[in-house]
Amino acid sequence: MAERDFRDVAGLLASGFNQMRLRPDTGLDARLQTIGQQRTASRAKNKTVEYLRGLDSPMGNQLAGMVETGGITGQQAYAQILELQKEQRASTKDTALIRNAIAAGFTPGTQEFQRFITSGGDIYSQESAIRAGLPKADDGMTYEFDRNEAGNITNVRMVPIEGSEAYREQQDAQRAMSEKGALETQKRTGISRSVNQILTAIEDDTSLLGTTGVYGKFAADYLPSTPARNVKNLLKSVQSNVAFNRLQEMRDASKTGGALGNVSNVELSLLMAAHGAIQQDLSKELLVENLKEIDKIMGMVEADPIAMAYYSEGKDLRGTKLDRQVKAKKGQGSGGGGASSSTATHRFNPETGKVEAIR
């Protein structure tokens, strides 16, 4: 049973006797309540001082003295102690994390080191467990882990180690692909450029007679300086383009010797058929459809190094190493367009918690 201060009992008796008087003191209860609150606060302060001195530390003794003199309240002293303990725990934890990170081989100041510290060391234990189940990486290669926004591992890729021969080969290949892409962007053929100019002229036309069909042909024949006349001249350039002679040669070669890269006889036949059906008096829908067919197949020719070599230079590269690479690339498909060019060999399955080989 907790001890009760006699002064509290005396206060209760005084309040009771006051109520029994014929003319009670109306302010007595309020004064007694104030006195009681002061005693409660004093007792709490004494207990706080006792606790702080019991810590037997310079900080505890200093805070106890401040509470005794009224410099701070007991609640403020407790808050100071809790904050200090929190900082001490964080400092101890950070020190241990730093030691663990260095022991794990992470270099202070690197992104991997910071990720280890931020994750509380979980990244190391998770990656270590996954690495233990992976096959040995190829020469000059290492495993790299992809993570989602929550920091969980979603994929494992085998990538070249910076400075290794595999890394230099990858850099050379990426540079060559970049240069090739920039070149191909600039080298659309004359046929493709003319076809796109015609499509733009047809789609942007707002004239009364239009640019296609019977009325469009009439405007082209008899009204100079009109969109219809522009379409007529552009169509002539496509219809008379000697490059279609080379395309016909490609079609004939494809019939006997197989596809030129990934451009087969079927595509070339469709191309030649569309080329024979781009008269201006056709309906807008049919003319646009045929022009788009030409543009699509010419795009295939321009993007295929085997077909483009035959088209631009008359070189037949079928059966070469380049030809096999082009066809193998088509067989593999485009795949998922991730940010990295390295091949993902394994994927972390969050449902099983295991790394599984990609088949």
CSV table of N, CA, C and O in Angstrom, one decimal, residues 206-289:
chain,number,residue,atom,x,y,z
A,206,THR,N,-5.4,21.4,-97.3
A,206,THR,CA,-6.7,22.0,-97.0
A,206,THR,C,-7.4,22.6,-98.2
A,206,THR,O,-8.4,23.3,-98.0
A,207,SER,N,-6.8,22.4,-99.4
A,207,SER,CA,-7.4,23.0,-100.6
A,207,SER,C,-8.8,22.4,-100.9
A,207,SER,O,-9.1,21.3,-100.5
A,208,LEU,N,-9.5,23.1,-101.7
A,208,LEU,CA,-10.9,22.7,-102.1
A,208,LEU,C,-10.9,21.4,-102.9
A,208,LEU,O,-11.6,20.5,-102.7
A,209,LEU,N,-9.9,21.3,-103.9
A,209,LEU,CA,-9.9,20.1,-104.8
A,209,LEU,C,-9.1,19.0,-104.2
A,209,LEU,O,-9.2,17.8,-104.7
A,210,GLY,N,-8.3,19.2,-103.2
A,210,GLY,CA,-7.5,18.2,-102.7
A,210,GLY,C,-6.2,17.9,-103.5
A,210,GLY,O,-5.9,18.6,-104.5
A,211,THR,N,-5.5,16.8,-103.2
A,211,THR,CA,-4.3,16.5,-103.8
A,211,THR,C,-4.3,15.1,-104.5
A,211,THR,O,-3.4,14.7,-105.2
A,212,THR,N,-5.4,14.4,-104.3
A,212,THR,CA,-5.5,13.0,-104.8
A,212,THR,C,-6.9,12.8,-105.5
A,212,THR,O,-7.8,13.7,-105.4
A,213,GLY,N,-7.1,11.6,-106.1
A,213,GLY,CA,-8.3,11.4,-106.7
A,213,GLY,C,-8.5,12.2,-108.0
A,213,GLY,O,-7.5,12.8,-108.5
A,214,VAL,N,-9.6,12.1,-108.7
A,214,VAL,CA,-9.9,12.8,-109.9
A,214,VAL,C,-9.7,14.3,-109.8
A,214,VAL,O,-9.0,14.9,-110.7
A,215,TYR,N,-10.2,14.9,-108.8
A,215,TYR,CA,-10.1,16.3,-108.6
A,215,TYR,C,-8.7,16.8,-108.3
A,215,TYR,O,-8.2,17.8,-108.8
A,216,GLY,N,-8.0,15.9,-107.5
A,216,GLY,CA,-6.6,16.3,-107.2
A,216,GLY,C,-5.7,16.2,-108.4
A,216,GLY,O,-4.8,17.0,-108.6
A,217,LYS,N,-6.0,15.2,-109.3
A,217,LYS,CA,-5.2,15.1,-110.5
A,217,LYS,C,-5.5,16.2,-111.5
A,217,LYS,O,-4.6,16.8,-112.1
A,218,PHE,N,-6.8,16.7,-111.5
A,218,PHE,CA,-7.1,17.8,-112.4
A,218,PHE,C,-6.4,19.1,-111.9
A,218,PHE,O,-5.8,19.8,-112.7
A,219,ALA,N,-6.4,19.3,-110.6
A,219,ALA,CA,-5.7,20.5,-110.0
A,219,ALA,C,-4.2,20.4,-110.3
A,219,ALA,O,-3.5,21.4,-110.6
A,220,ALA,N,-3.6,19.2,-110.2
A,220,ALA,CA,-2.2,19.0,-110.5
A,220,ALA,C,-1.8,19.3,-111.9
A,220,ALA,O,-0.8,19.9,-112.2
A,221,ASP,N,-2.7,18.9,-112.9
A,221,ASP,CA,-2.5,19.1,-114.3
A,221,ASP,C,-2.7,20.5,-114.8
A,221,ASP,O,-2.0,21.0,-115.7
A,222,TYR,N,-3.7,21.2,-114.2
A,222,TYR,CA,-4.1,22.5,-114.7
A,222,TYR,C,-3.9,23.7,-113.8
A,222,TYR,O,-4.0,24.9,-114.2
A,223,LEU,N,-3.6,23.5,-112.5
A,223,LEU,CA,-3.4,24.6,-111.6
A,223,LEU,C,-2.0,24.6,-111.0
A,223,LEU,O,-1.7,23.8,-110.2
A,224,PRO,N,-1.1,25.5,-111.5
A,224,PRO,CA,0.2,25.5,-111.0
A,224,PRO,C,0.3,26.1,-109.6
A,224,PRO,O,-0.7,26.7,-109.1
A,225,SER,N,1.4,25.8,-108.9
A,225,SER,CA,1.6,26.4,-107.6
A,225,SER,C,0.6,25.9,-106.6
A,225,SER,O,0.1,26.8,-105.8
A,226,THR,N,0.1,24.7,-106.7
A,226,THR,CA,-0.8,24.2,-105.7
A,226,THR,C,-0.2,23.0,-105.0
A,226,THR,O,0.7,22.3,-105.5
A,227,PRO,N,-0.8,22.6,-103.9
A,227,PRO,CA,-0.3,21.4,-103.2
A,227,PRO,C,-0.4,20.1,-104.1
A,227,PRO,O,0.4,19.3,-104.1
A,228,ALA,N,-1.5,20.1,-105.0
A,228,ALA,CA,-1.7,19.0,-105.9
A,228,ALA,C,-0.5,18.9,-106.9
A,228,ALA,O,-0.1,17.8,-107.2
A,229,ARG,N,-0.1,20.0,-107.4
A,229,ARG,CA,1.1,20.0,-108.3
A,229,ARG,C,2.3,19.5,-107.6
A,229,ARG,O,3.1,18.8,-108.2
A,230,ASN,N,2.5,19.9,-106.4
A,230,ASN,CA,3.7,19.4,-105.6
A,230,ASN,C,3.7,17.9,-105.4
A,230,ASN,O,4.7,17.3,-105.6
A,231,VAL,N,2.5,17.4,-105.1
A,231,VAL,CA,2.3,15.9,-104.9
A,231,VAL,C,2.6,15.2,-106.3
A,231,VAL,O,3.3,14.2,-106.3
A,232,LYS,N,2.2,15.8,-107.4
A,232,LYS,CA,2.4,15.2,-108.7
A,232,LYS,C,3.9,15.1,-109.0
A,232,LYS,O,4.4,14.1,-109.4
A,233,ASN,N,4.6,16.2,-108.7
A,233,ASN,CA,6.1,16.2,-109.0
A,233,ASN,C,6.8,15.2,-108.1
A,233,ASN,O,7.8,14.5,-108.5
A,234,LEU,N,6.4,15.1,-106.8
A,234,LEU,CA,7.0,14.2,-105.9
A,234,LEU,C,6.8,12.7,-106.3
A,234,LEU,O,7.6,11.9,-106.2
A,235,LEU,N,5.5,12.5,-106.7
A,235,LEU,CA,5.2,11.1,-107.2
A,235,LEU,C,6.0,10.7,-108.4
A,235,LEU,O,6.4,9.6,-108.5
A,236,LYS,N,6.2,11.7,-109.3
A,236,LYS,CA,7.1,11.4,-110.5
A,236,LYS,C,8.5,11.0,-110.1
A,236,LYS,O,9.0,10.0,-110.6
A,237,SER,N,9.0,11.7,-109.1
A,237,SER,CA,10.4,11.3,-108.6
A,237,SER,C,10.5,9.9,-108.1
A,237,SER,O,11.5,9.2,-108.2
A,238,VAL,N,9.4,9.5,-107.4
A,238,VAL,CA,9.4,8.2,-106.8
A,238,VAL,C,9.2,7.1,-107.9
A,238,VAL,O,9.8,6.1,-108.0
A,239,GLN,N,8.2,7.4,-108.8
A,239,GLN,CA,7.9,6.5,-109.9
A,239,GLN,C,9.1,6.2,-110.8
A,239,GLN,O,9.2,5.1,-111.4
A,240,SER,N,9.9,7.3,-111.1
A,240,SER,CA,11.0,7.2,-112.0
A,240,SER,C,12.3,6.9,-111.4
A,240,SER,O,13.3,6.9,-112.0
A,241,ASN,N,12.3,6.7,-110.0
A,241,ASN,CA,13.6,6.5,-109.3
A,241,ASN,C,14.3,5.3,-109.8
A,241,ASN,O,13.7,4.2,-109.7
A,242,VAL,N,15.5,5.4,-110.3
A,242,VAL,CA,16.2,4.3,-110.8
A,242,VAL,C,16.6,3.3,-109.7
A,242,VAL,O,16.9,2.1,-110.0
A,243,ALA,N,16.5,3.7,-108.5
A,243,ALA,CA,16.8,2.8,-107.4
A,243,ALA,C,15.8,1.6,-107.4
A,243,ALA,O,16.2,0.6,-106.8
A,244,PHE,N,14.6,1.8,-107.9
A,244,PHE,CA,13.7,0.7,-108.0
A,244,PHE,C,14.2,-0.4,-108.9
A,244,PHE,O,13.8,-1.6,-108.7
A,245,ASN,N,15.1,-0.1,-109.8
A,245,ASN,CA,15.7,-1.2,-110.6
A,245,ASN,C,16.6,-2.1,-109.7
A,245,ASN,O,16.6,-3.3,-109.9
A,246,ARG,N,17.3,-1.4,-108.8
A,246,ARG,CA,18.1,-2.2,-107.8
A,246,ARG,C,17.2,-3.1,-106.9
A,246,ARG,O,17.5,-4.2,-106.6
A,247,LEU,N,16.1,-2.5,-106.5
A,247,LEU,CA,15.1,-3.2,-105.7
A,247,LEU,C,14.6,-4.4,-106.4
A,247,LEU,O,14.4,-5.5,-105.9
A,248,GLN,N,14.3,-4.3,-107.7
A,248,GLN,CA,13.9,-5.4,-108.5
A,248,GLN,C,15.0,-6.5,-108.6
A,248,GLN,O,14.7,-7.7,-108.5
A,249,GLU,N,16.2,-6.0,-108.7
A,249,GLU,CA,17.3,-7.0,-108.7
A,249,GLU,C,17.4,-7.7,-107.4
A,249,GLU,O,17.6,-9.0,-107.3
A,250,MET,N,17.2,-7.0,-106.3
A,250,MET,CA,17.1,-7.7,-105.0
A,250,MET,C,16.0,-8.7,-104.9
A,250,MET,O,16.2,-9.8,-104.4
A,251,ARG,N,14.9,-8.4,-105.5
A,251,ARG,CA,13.8,-9.3,-105.5
A,251,ARG,C,14.1,-10.6,-106.2
A,251,ARG,O,13.9,-11.7,-105.8
A,252,ASP,N,14.7,-10.4,-107.4
A,252,ASP,CA,15.1,-11.5,-108.2
A,252,ASP,C,16.1,-12.4,-107.5
A,252,ASP,O,16.1,-13.6,-107.5
A,253,ALA,N,17.1,-11.7,-106.8
A,253,ALA,CA,18.2,-12.4,-106.1
A,253,ALA,C,17.6,-13.2,-104.9
A,253,ALA,O,18.0,-14.3,-104.6
A,254,SER,N,16.6,-12.6,-104.3
A,254,SER,CA,16.0,-13.2,-103.1
A,254,SER,C,15.2,-14.5,-103.5
A,254,SER,O,15.1,-15.4,-102.8
A,255,LYS,N,14.7,-14.5,-104.8
A,255,LYS,CA,13.9,-15.7,-105.2
A,255,LYS,C,14.8,-16.9,-105.3
A,255,LYS,O,14.4,-18.0,-105.0
A,256,THR,N,16.1,-16.7,-105.7
A,256,THR,CA,17.0,-17.8,-106.0
A,256,THR,C,17.9,-18.1,-104.9
A,256,THR,O,18.3,-19.2,-104.6
A,257,GLY,N,18.4,-17.0,-104.2
A,257,GLY,CA,19.4,-17.3,-103.2
A,257,GLY,C,19.0,-17.0,-101.7
A,257,GLY,O,19.9,-17.0,-100.9
A,258,GLY,N,17.7,-16.9,-101.5
A,258,GLY,CA,17.3,-16.7,-100.1
A,258,GLY,C,17.2,-15.2,-99.7
A,258,GLY,O,17.6,-14.3,-100.5
A,259,ALA,N,16.7,-14.9,-98.5
A,259,ALA,CA,16.5,-13.6,-98.1
A,259,ALA,C,17.8,-12.8,-98.0
A,259,ALA,O,18.8,-13.3,-97.7
A,260,LEU,N,17.7,-11.5,-98.2
A,260,LEU,CA,18.8,-10.6,-98.0
A,260,LEU,C,18.7,-10.1,-96.6
A,260,LEU,O,17.9,-9.2,-96.3
A,261,GLY,N,19.5,-10.7,-95.7
A,261,GLY,CA,19.3,-10.4,-94.3
A,261,GLY,C,17.9,-10.8,-93.8
A,261,GLY,O,17.6,-12.0,-94.0
A,262,ASN,N,17.2,-9.9,-93.3
A,262,ASN,CA,15.8,-10.2,-92.8
A,262,ASN,C,14.8,-9.7,-93.8
A,262,ASN,O,13.6,-9.6,-93.4
A,263,VAL,N,15.2,-9.2,-95.0
A,263,VAL,CA,14.2,-8.7,-96.0
A,263,VAL,C,14.0,-9.9,-97.0
A,263,VAL,O,14.9,-10.2,-97.8
A,264,SER,N,12.8,-10.4,-97.0
A,264,SER,CA,12.6,-11.6,-97.8
A,264,SER,C,12.0,-11.2,-99.2
A,264,SER,O,11.6,-10.0,-99.4
A,265,ASN,N,11.8,-12.2,-100.0
A,265,ASN,CA,11.2,-12.0,-101.3
A,265,ASN,C,9.7,-11.4,-101.2
A,265,ASN,O,9.2,-10.7,-102.0
A,266,VAL,N,9.1,-11.9,-100.1
A,266,VAL,CA,7.7,-11.4,-99.9
A,266,VAL,C,7.6,-9.9,-99.7
A,266,VAL,O,6.8,-9.2,-100.3
A,267,GLU,N,8.5,-9.4,-98.8
A,267,GLU,CA,8.5,-7.9,-98.6
A,267,GLU,C,8.8,-7.2,-99.9
A,267,GLU,O,8.2,-6.1,-100.2
A,268,LEU,N,9.8,-7.7,-100.6
A,268,LEU,CA,10.2,-7.0,-101.8
A,268,LEU,C,9.1,-7.0,-102.9
A,268,LEU,O,9.0,-6.1,-103.7
A,269,SER,N,8.4,-8.1,-103.0
A,269,SER,CA,7.3,-8.2,-103.9
A,269,SER,C,6.2,-7.2,-103.5
A,269,SER,O,5.6,-6.5,-104.4
A,270,LEU,N,5.9,-7.1,-102.2
A,270,LEU,CA,4.9,-6.1,-101.8
A,270,LEU,C,5.4,-4.7,-102.1
A,270,LEU,O,4.6,-3.8,-102.5
A,271,LEU,N,6.7,-4.4,-102.0
A,271,LEU,CA,7.2,-3.1,-102.3
A,271,LEU,C,7.1,-2.8,-103.7
A,271,LEU,O,6.6,-1.7,-104.1
A,272,MET,N,7.4,-3.7,-104.6
A,272,MET,CA,7.3,-3.5,-106.0
A,272,MET,C,5.8,-3.3,-106.4
A,272,MET,O,5.5,-2.5,-107.3
A,273,ALA,N,4.9,-4.1,-105.8
A,273,ALA,CA,3.5,-3.9,-106.1
A,273,ALA,C,3.0,-2.5,-105.7
A,273,ALA,O,2.2,-1.9,-106.4
A,274,ALA,N,3.4,-2.1,-104.5
A,274,ALA,CA,3.0,-0.8,-104.1
A,274,ALA,C,3.6,0.3,-105.0
A,274,ALA,O,2.9,1.3,-105.3
A,275,HIS,N,4.8,0.1,-105.4
A,275,HIS,CA,5.4,1.1,-106.3
A,275,HIS,C,4.6,1.2,-107.6
A,275,HIS,O,4.6,2.3,-108.2
A,276,GLY,N,4.0,0.2,-108.1
A,276,GLY,CA,3.2,0.2,-109.3
A,276,GLY,C,1.8,0.8,-109.1
A,276,GLY,O,1.1,0.8,-110.1
A,277,ALA,N,1.5,1.1,-107.9
A,277,ALA,CA,0.1,1.6,-107.6
A,277,ALA,C,0.2,2.9,-106.8
A,277,ALA,O,-0.4,3.0,-105.7
A,278,ILE,N,0.9,3.9,-107.3
A,278,ILE,CA,0.9,5.2,-106.6
A,278,ILE,C,0.5,6.3,-107.6
A,278,ILE,O,1.2,7.4,-107.6
A,279,GLN,N,-0.5,6.0,-108.4
A,279,GLN,CA,-1.0,7.1,-109.3
A,279,GLN,C,-1.8,8.1,-108.6
A,279,GLN,O,-2.5,7.8,-107.6
A,280,GLN,N,-1.7,9.3,-109.0
A,280,GLN,CA,-2.3,10.4,-108.2
A,280,GLN,C,-3.8,10.4,-108.2
A,280,GLN,O,-4.5,10.9,-107.3
A,281,ASP,N,-4.4,9.8,-109.3
A,281,ASP,CA,-5.9,9.8,-109.4
A,281,ASP,C,-6.5,8.7,-108.5
A,281,ASP,O,-7.8,8.5,-108.5
A,282,LEU,N,-5.7,7.9,-107.8
A,282,LEU,CA,-6.2,6.9,-106.8
A,282,LEU,C,-6.9,7.7,-105.6
A,282,LEU,O,-6.6,8.9,-105.4
A,283,SER,N,-7.8,7.0,-104.9
A,283,SER,CA,-8.4,7.7,-103.8
A,283,SER,C,-7.3,8.0,-102.7
A,283,SER,O,-6.2,7.4,-102.7
A,284,LYS,N,-7.6,8.9,-101.9
A,284,LYS,CA,-6.6,9.3,-100.9
A,284,LYS,C,-6.2,8.2,-100.0
A,284,LYS,O,-5.0,7.9,-99.7
A,285,GLU,N,-7.2,7.4,-99.6
A,285,GLU,CA,-7.0,6.3,-98.7
A,285,GLU,C,-6.1,5.2,-99.3
A,285,GLU,O,-5.1,4.8,-98.7
A,286,LEU,N,-6.3,4.9,-100.6
A,286,LEU,CA,-5.5,3.8,-101.2
A,286,LEU,C,-4.1,4.3,-101.5
A,286,LEU,O,-3.1,3.6,-101.3
A,287,LEU,N,-4.0,5.6,-102.0
A,287,LEU,CA,-2.7,6.1,-102.3
A,287,LEU,C,-1.8,6.2,-101.0
A,287,LEU,O,-0.6,5.8,-101.0
A,288,VAL,N,-2.4,6.7,-99.9
A,288,VAL,CA,-1.7,6.8,-98.7
A,288,VAL,C,-1.3,5.4,-98.2
A,288,VAL,O,-0.1,5.2,-97.7
A,289,GLU,N,-2.1,4.4,-98.3
A,289,GLU,CA,-1.8,3.1,-97.9
A,289,GLU,C,-0.6,2.5,-98.6
A,289,GLU,O,0.3,1.9,-98.1
